[in-house]
Structures are given as structure tokens and as C-alpha cells.
PDB file of C-alpha atoms in Angstrom:
ATOM      1  CA  MET A   1    -220.276 -74.602 133.243  1.00  0.00           C
ATOM      2  CA  LYS A   2    -217.867 -74.774 136.190  1.00  0.00           C
ATOM      3  CA  LYS A   3    -215.676 -72.008 134.654  1.00  0.00           C
ATOM      4  CA  PHE A   4    -218.721 -69.773 134.214  1.00  0.00           C
ATOM      5  CA  SER A   5    -219.764 -70.290 137.864  1.00  0.00           C
ATOM      6  CA  THR A   6    -216.227 -69.543 139.030  1.00  0.00           C
ATOM      7  CA  TRP A   7    -216.053 -66.307 137.003  1.00  0.00           C
ATOM      8  CA  LEU A   8    -219.513 -65.229 138.155  1.00  0.00           C
ATOM      9  CA  ALA A   9    -218.576 -65.839 141.803  1.00  0.00           C
ATOM     10  CA  ALA A  10    -215.318 -63.872 141.348  1.00  0.00           C
ATOM     11  CA  ILE A  11    -217.144 -60.912 139.777  1.00  0.00           C
ATOM     12  CA  LEU A  12    -219.812 -60.873 142.498  1.00  0.00           C
ATOM     13  CA  MET A  13    -217.156 -61.010 145.225  1.00  0.00           C
ATOM     14  CA  ALA A  14    -215.153 -58.210 143.596  1.00  0.00           C
ATOM     15  CA  ALA A  15    -218.266 -56.045 143.380  1.00  0.00           C
ATOM     16  CA  GLY A  16    -219.121 -56.821 146.989  1.00  0.00           C
ATOM     17  CA  LEU A  17    -215.615 -55.898 148.157  1.00  0.00           C
ATOM     18  CA  GLY A  18    -215.605 -52.657 146.176  1.00  0.00           C
ATOM     19  CA  ILE A  19    -212.827 -53.785 143.870  1.00  0.00           C
ATOM     20  CA  VAL A  20    -214.834 -52.983 140.746  1.00  0.00           C
ATOM     21  CA  ALA A  21    -214.360 -49.285 139.997  1.00  0.00           C
ATOM     22  CA  PRO A  22    -217.451 -47.082 140.183  1.00  0.00           C
ATOM     23  CA  GLY A  23    -218.645 -45.235 137.084  1.00  0.00           C
ATOM     24  CA  PRO A  24    -217.641 -41.621 136.426  1.00  0.00           C
ATOM     25  CA  ALA A  25    -219.186 -38.908 138.581  1.00  0.00           C
ATOM     26  CA  SER A  26    -221.944 -36.862 137.036  1.00  0.00           C
ATOM     27  CA  ALA A  27    -220.867 -33.569 135.455  1.00  0.00           C
ATOM     28  CA  THR A  28    -223.775 -31.861 137.217  1.00  0.00           C
ATOM     29  CA  THR A  29    -222.586 -32.828 140.692  1.00  0.00           C
ATOM     30  CA  SER A  30    -221.683 -29.736 142.686  1.00  0.00           C
ATOM     31  CA  TYR A  31    -220.958 -28.717 146.239  1.00  0.00           C
ATOM     32  CA  CYS A  32    -224.174 -28.515 148.294  1.00  0.00           C
ATOM     33  CA  GLY A  33    -226.175 -28.637 145.081  1.00  0.00           C
ATOM     34  CA  LEU A  34    -225.005 -25.117 144.181  1.00  0.00           C
ATOM     35  CA  VAL A  35    -224.716 -24.479 140.454  1.00  0.00           C
ATOM     36  CA  TRP A  36    -223.290 -20.962 140.594  1.00  0.00           C
ATOM     37  CA  GLY A  37    -220.336 -19.739 138.547  1.00  0.00           C
ATOM     38  CA  SER A  38    -217.498 -17.284 139.036  1.00  0.00           C
ATOM     39  CA  LEU A  39    -218.135 -14.952 136.083  1.00  0.00           C
ATOM     40  CA  ALA A  40    -219.207 -11.313 136.556  1.00  0.00           C
ATOM     41  CA  LYS A  41    -222.827 -10.638 137.426  1.00  0.00           C
ATOM     42  CA  ALA A  42    -224.383  -7.241 136.729  1.00  0.00           C
ATOM     43  CA  ASP A  43    -227.595  -5.247 136.458  1.00  0.00           C
ATOM     44  CA  GLN A  44    -227.058  -1.732 135.081  1.00  0.00           C
ATOM     45  CA  ASP A  45    -230.150  -0.080 136.646  1.00  0.00           C
ATOM     46  CA  MET A  46    -229.549   2.848 139.022  1.00  0.00           C
ATOM     47  CA  SER A  47    -231.160   2.908 142.443  1.00  0.00           C
ATOM     48  CA  THR A  48    -232.906   5.856 144.063  1.00  0.00           C
ATOM     49  CA  ALA A  49    -232.050   4.346 147.460  1.00  0.00           C
ATOM     50  CA  ASN A  50    -228.981   4.901 149.621  1.00  0.00           C
ATOM     51  CA  VAL A  51    -226.633   2.366 151.203  1.00  0.00           C
ATOM     52  CA  THR A  52    -227.229   2.280 154.976  1.00  0.00           C
ATOM     53  CA  ASN A  53    -225.306  -0.766 156.227  1.00  0.00           C
ATOM     54  CA  VAL A  54    -223.062  -3.666 155.239  1.00  0.00           C
ATOM     55  CA  ARG A  55    -223.025  -6.960 157.149  1.00  0.00           C
ATOM     56  CA  THR A  56    -222.048 -10.609 156.825  1.00  0.00           C
ATOM     57  CA  GLY A  57    -223.243 -14.036 157.878  1.00  0.00           C
ATOM     58  CA  GLN A  58    -222.158 -17.660 157.738  1.00  0.00           C
ATOM     59  CA  HIS A  59    -224.215 -20.469 156.242  1.00  0.00           C
ATOM     60  CA  TYR A  60    -223.592 -24.191 155.855  1.00  0.00           C
ATOM     61  CA  CYS A  61    -222.583 -24.001 152.168  1.00  0.00           C
ATOM     62  CA  PHE A  62    -221.558 -20.357 151.719  1.00  0.00           C
ATOM     63  CA  ASP A  63    -220.617 -17.056 153.360  1.00  0.00           C
ATOM     64  CA  ARG A  64    -222.996 -14.136 152.814  1.00  0.00           C
ATOM     65  CA  MET A  65    -222.521 -10.380 152.469  1.00  0.00           C
ATOM     66  CA  VAL A  66    -225.584  -8.121 152.670  1.00  0.00           C
ATOM     67  CA  VAL A  67    -225.776  -4.456 151.674  1.00  0.00           C
ATOM     68  CA  ASP A  68    -228.809  -2.718 153.220  1.00  0.00           C
ATOM     69  CA  LEU A  69    -230.530   0.109 151.321  1.00  0.00           C
ATOM     70  CA  ASN A  70    -233.243   2.515 152.493  1.00  0.00           C
ATOM     71  CA  GLY A  71    -235.348   2.004 149.354  1.00  0.00           C
ATOM     72  CA  PRO A  72    -235.632  -0.349 146.396  1.00  0.00           C
ATOM     73  CA  ALA A  73    -232.411  -2.049 145.318  1.00  0.00           C
ATOM     74  CA  ALA A  74    -231.610  -1.835 141.629  1.00  0.00           C
ATOM     75  CA  GLY A  75    -228.277  -2.256 139.867  1.00  0.00           C
ATOM     76  CA  TYR A  76    -224.954  -3.757 140.821  1.00  0.00           C
ATOM     77  CA  THR A  77    -221.767  -5.224 139.399  1.00  0.00           C
ATOM     78  CA  VAL A  78    -219.970  -8.065 141.180  1.00  0.00           C
ATOM     79  CA  ARG A  79    -216.837  -9.562 139.646  1.00  0.00           C
ATOM     80  CA  TYR A  80    -213.450 -11.019 140.437  1.00  0.00           C
ATOM     81  CA  VAL A  81    -210.644  -8.501 139.965  1.00  0.00           C
ATOM     82  CA  PRO A  82    -206.843  -8.620 140.355  1.00  0.00           C
ATOM     83  CA  GLN A  83    -206.970  -5.796 142.927  1.00  0.00           C
ATOM     84  CA  ILE A  84    -209.537  -3.676 144.753  1.00  0.00           C
ATOM     85  CA  LEU A  85    -209.501  -0.045 143.609  1.00  0.00           C
ATOM     86  CA  GLN A  86    -210.732   2.932 145.620  1.00  0.00           C
ATOM     87  CA  ASP A  87    -213.570   4.864 143.980  1.00  0.00           C
ATOM     88  CA  GLY A  88    -212.544   8.251 142.633  1.00  0.00           C
ATOM     89  CA  SER A  89    -208.791   7.942 143.178  1.00  0.00           C
ATOM     90  CA  GLY A  90    -208.097   4.514 141.689  1.00  0.00           C
ATOM     91  CA  PHE A  91    -205.651   3.717 144.519  1.00  0.00           C
ATOM     92  CA  THR A  92    -205.168   0.030 145.281  1.00  0.00           C
ATOM     93  CA  ILE A  93    -206.650  -1.141 148.587  1.00  0.00           C
ATOM     94  CA  PRO A  94    -204.847  -4.141 150.093  1.00  0.00           C
ATOM     95  CA  VAL A  95    -207.158  -7.023 150.969  1.00  0.00           C
ATOM     96  CA  ARG A  96    -206.482 -10.475 152.422  1.00  0.00           C
ATOM     97  CA  GLY A  97    -207.330 -13.580 150.419  1.00  0.00           C
ATOM     98  CA  ASN A  98    -206.368 -15.304 147.190  1.00  0.00           C
ATOM     99  CA  GLY A  99    -209.464 -14.001 145.398  1.00  0.00           C
ATOM    100  CA  ARG A 100    -210.946 -10.504 145.302  1.00  0.00           C
ATOM    101  CA  LEU A 101    -214.537  -9.603 144.527  1.00  0.00           C
ATOM    102  CA  GLN A 102    -215.300  -5.973 143.684  1.00  0.00           C
ATOM    103  CA  VAL A 103    -218.909  -5.368 144.716  1.00  0.00           C
ATOM    104  CA  THR A 104    -220.341  -2.166 143.246  1.00  0.00           C
ATOM    105  CA  VAL A 105    -223.842  -1.112 144.233  1.00  0.00           C
ATOM    106  CA  ASN A 106    -225.493   1.376 141.872  1.00  0.00           C
ATOM    107  CA  ALA A 107    -226.548   3.501 144.828  1.00  0.00           C
ATOM    108  CA  PRO A 108    -224.656   6.123 146.855  1.00  0.00           C
ATOM    109  CA  ALA A 109    -223.787   5.942 150.545  1.00  0.00           C
ATOM    110  CA  TYR A 110    -224.835   9.589 150.941  1.00  0.00           C
ATOM    111  CA  ASP A 111    -228.088  11.532 150.604  1.00  0.00           C
ATOM    112  CA  GLU A 112    -229.040  14.362 148.222  1.00  0.00           C
ATOM    113  CA  ASN A 113    -227.245  16.849 150.527  1.00  0.00           C
ATOM    114  CA  TYR A 114    -224.084  14.682 150.498  1.00  0.00           C
ATOM    115  CA  ASN A 115    -224.600  13.631 154.112  1.00  0.00           C
ATOM    116  CA  SER A 116    -223.301  10.126 154.737  1.00  0.00           C
ATOM    117  CA  THR A 117    -225.958   7.399 155.013  1.00  0.00           C
ATOM    118  CA  TYR A 118    -223.291   4.770 155.753  1.00  0.00           C
ATOM    119  CA  ASN A 119    -220.018   5.669 157.416  1.00  0.00           C
ATOM    120  CA  PRO A 120    -218.006   2.560 158.352  1.00  0.00           C
ATOM    121  CA  ALA A 121    -216.287   2.603 161.733  1.00  0.00           C
ATOM    122  CA  ASP A 122    -213.273   0.798 160.248  1.00  0.00           C
ATOM    123  CA  PRO A 123    -212.970   1.003 156.429  1.00  0.00           C
ATOM    124  CA  ALA A 124    -210.345  -1.779 156.485  1.00  0.00           C
ATOM    125  CA  GLU A 125    -212.678  -4.205 158.347  1.00  0.00           C
ATOM    126  CA  LEU A 126    -216.330  -3.540 157.498  1.00  0.00           C
ATOM    127  CA  SER A 127    -217.276  -6.779 159.222  1.00  0.00           C
ATOM    128  CA  LYS A 128    -215.251  -9.128 161.379  1.00  0.00           C
ATOM    129  CA  VAL A 129    -214.933 -12.263 159.255  1.00  0.00           C
ATOM    130  CA  ALA A 130    -212.299 -14.163 161.259  1.00  0.00           C
ATOM    131  CA  GLY A 131    -213.404 -17.783 161.390  1.00  0.00           C
ATOM    132  CA  TYR A 132    -215.445 -17.614 158.184  1.00  0.00           C
ATOM    133  CA  GLN A 133    -214.784 -20.463 155.762  1.00  0.00           C
ATOM    134  CA  THR A 134    -214.558 -18.314 152.615  1.00  0.00           C
ATOM    135  CA  PHE A 135    -214.402 -14.613 153.529  1.00  0.00           C
ATOM    136  CA  ARG A 136    -211.015 -13.204 154.532  1.00  0.00           C
ATOM    137  CA  GLN A 137    -211.632  -9.430 154.657  1.00  0.00           C
ATOM    138  CA  MET A 138    -214.220  -6.848 153.646  1.00  0.00           C
ATOM    139  CA  VAL A 139    -212.965  -3.327 152.877  1.00  0.00           C
ATOM    140  CA  TRP A 140    -214.602  -0.019 152.015  1.00  0.00           C
ATOM    141  CA  ALA A 141    -213.644   1.197 148.537  1.00  0.00           C
ATOM    142  CA  GLY A 142    -215.791   4.336 148.673  1.00  0.00           C
ATOM    143  CA  SER A 143    -218.921   5.960 147.362  1.00  0.00           C
ATOM    144  CA  TYR A 144    -218.474   8.219 144.371  1.00  0.00           C
ATOM    145  CA  GLU A 145    -220.811   9.658 141.718  1.00  0.00           C
ATOM    146  CA  GLY A 146    -223.767   7.525 142.783  1.00  0.00           C
ATOM    147  CA  TYR A 147    -221.893   4.221 143.092  1.00  0.00           C
ATOM    148  CA  THR A 148    -220.715   2.469 146.255  1.00  0.00           C
ATOM    149  CA  SER A 149    -217.881  -0.080 146.163  1.00  0.00           C
ATOM    150  CA  ILE A 150    -216.840  -2.761 148.607  1.00  0.00           C
ATOM    151  CA  GLY A 151    -213.868  -5.088 148.307  1.00  0.00           C
ATOM    152  CA  LEU A 152    -214.386  -8.654 149.427  1.00  0.00           C
ATOM    153  CA  GLY A 153    -211.294 -10.784 149.970  1.00  0.00           C
ATOM    154  CA  VAL A 154    -212.055 -14.493 149.696  1.00  0.00           C
ATOM    155  CA  ARG A 155    -210.072 -17.696 150.177  1.00  0.00           C
ATOM    156  CA  ALA A 156    -210.006 -18.461 146.426  1.00  0.00           C
ATOM    157  CA  ARG A 157    -211.884 -17.691 143.223  1.00  0.00           C
ATOM    158  CA  LEU A 158    -215.060 -19.556 144.174  1.00  0.00           C
ATOM    159  CA  PRO A 159    -218.580 -19.610 142.716  1.00  0.00           C
ATOM    160  CA  PHE A 160    -220.924 -16.834 143.823  1.00  0.00           C
ATOM    161  CA  ARG A 161    -224.428 -15.543 143.269  1.00  0.00           C
ATOM    162  CA  VAL A 162    -225.994 -12.088 143.565  1.00  0.00           C
ATOM    163  CA  PHE A 163    -229.641 -11.180 144.135  1.00  0.00           C
ATOM    164  CA  THR A 164    -231.838  -8.528 145.743  1.00  0.00           C
ATOM    165  CA  LEU A 165    -234.496  -8.881 148.425  1.00  0.00           C
ATOM    166  CA  ASP A 166    -237.276  -6.512 149.471  1.00  0.00           C
ATOM    167  CA  GLY A 167    -237.614  -5.368 153.074  1.00  0.00           C
ATOM    168  CA  PRO A 168    -237.533  -4.911 155.870  1.00  0.00           C
ATOM    169  CA  GLY A 169    -240.168  -2.200 155.560  1.00  0.00           C
ATOM    170  CA  SER A 170    -239.590   0.022 152.531  1.00  0.00           C
ATOM    171  CA  GLY A 171    -235.893  -0.935 152.408  1.00  0.00           C
ATOM    172  CA  SER A 172    -234.157  -3.652 150.434  1.00  0.00           C
ATOM    173  CA  ARG A 173    -230.970  -5.704 150.383  1.00  0.00           C
ATOM    174  CA  LEU A 174    -228.314  -6.680 147.871  1.00  0.00           C
ATOM    175  CA  VAL A 175    -227.042 -10.164 148.736  1.00  0.00           C
ATOM    176  CA  VAL A 176    -223.743 -11.739 147.644  1.00  0.00           C
ATOM    177  CA  ASP A 177    -223.223 -15.408 148.536  1.00  0.00           C
ATOM    178  CA  VAL A 178    -219.823 -17.028 147.967  1.00  0.00           C
ATOM    179  CA  ALA A 179    -219.618 -20.836 148.115  1.00  0.00           C
ATOM    180  CA  HIS A 180    -217.161 -22.563 150.427  1.00  0.00           C
ATOM    181  CA  TYR A 181    -216.054 -24.972 147.665  1.00  0.00           C
ATOM    182  CA  TRP A 182    -216.603 -25.745 143.981  1.00  0.00           C
TER     183      TRP A 182
END
């Protein structure tokens, strides 16, 4: 009986001191509860709206890019690529970061008379993202044949999500969130 008491006391002390190893972490554990992936996300619908603005924001668990449209948002393709290509020409656009997301909105950045509805002041820096945890650079890749492309340089190939929101007013938004970590 004395041996049993001694072993029991030793086990309880070890557990109390943290010597006993914890069990394996759950496979569903993720950063900030996010369960996004890094595979391509797409909706092939075409929009009747036009791109009017591109902006960014920082959140606790992710960095956000928003594309504003002057009507209902429809299709898009967002995927990691080895390099950002300019619409129409196929020229490579340099972008900072170890990962590159090509964001293509199925909507033009010009109206039916080919007047620009979004004309970036600096195509190499659509938004100042210095100090962001994940974003490194956002570049204009062009608007051609009804599609608008933006290159998003990120710190690494991280999980992301894509969705659309209605408003403000009759407009809408395409939102791309990229997590800070896995």
C-alpha cells in the first residue's frame, strides 16, 4: 500500500508541476478561429457594375482589401499565383511579398463609353499598406475586356476568404480578407 501511495503522490506532483505532457492539439484549432484555406476562390458571374475604388483596412486577425462597385457585385477569381500579370499585355508586374494573390473582379473599371470609373493615382501603390501585418503591396494590373485585376503582395501564402456585400446605397463591395497566420 505504501508503494501505491508513493506512486500516486509522484504522479499528482508531476501533473501539478506540468511535467506530464499535455495531449495533442486539436486538428480543428486555427488562428483566431478562422477556418479559411489558401486554394482559389471563384464565382464566374459577370457584373453589370463598374469598379469605382479600391481600399484596405487592418483587423485583429486579418488584413482586408475592398473593391467598391457602383452596382451589384457578381463574379470574381482570387488565387495565389507565381507572378502578377498585367491584363491585356501579359507583362509581369513586380510586387513585394513572398506570396501573390491575383484578384480579378468580373467588372470593368470603365463605363459603356470607355471612360474610366477608377483611375488609380499610383498604379504601383493602390493603397499604402506599410505597417500592415500581412499585406506588402497592392498593384494595379489593369481593366481589360470587362475584367479588372489587382495584384496583392502578401507576407506568405496565408489563408484567405472572399465575399460580397451590398451597399452603401445601390453599390456593393468585393471583400478579400487574408489572415495574419495559419
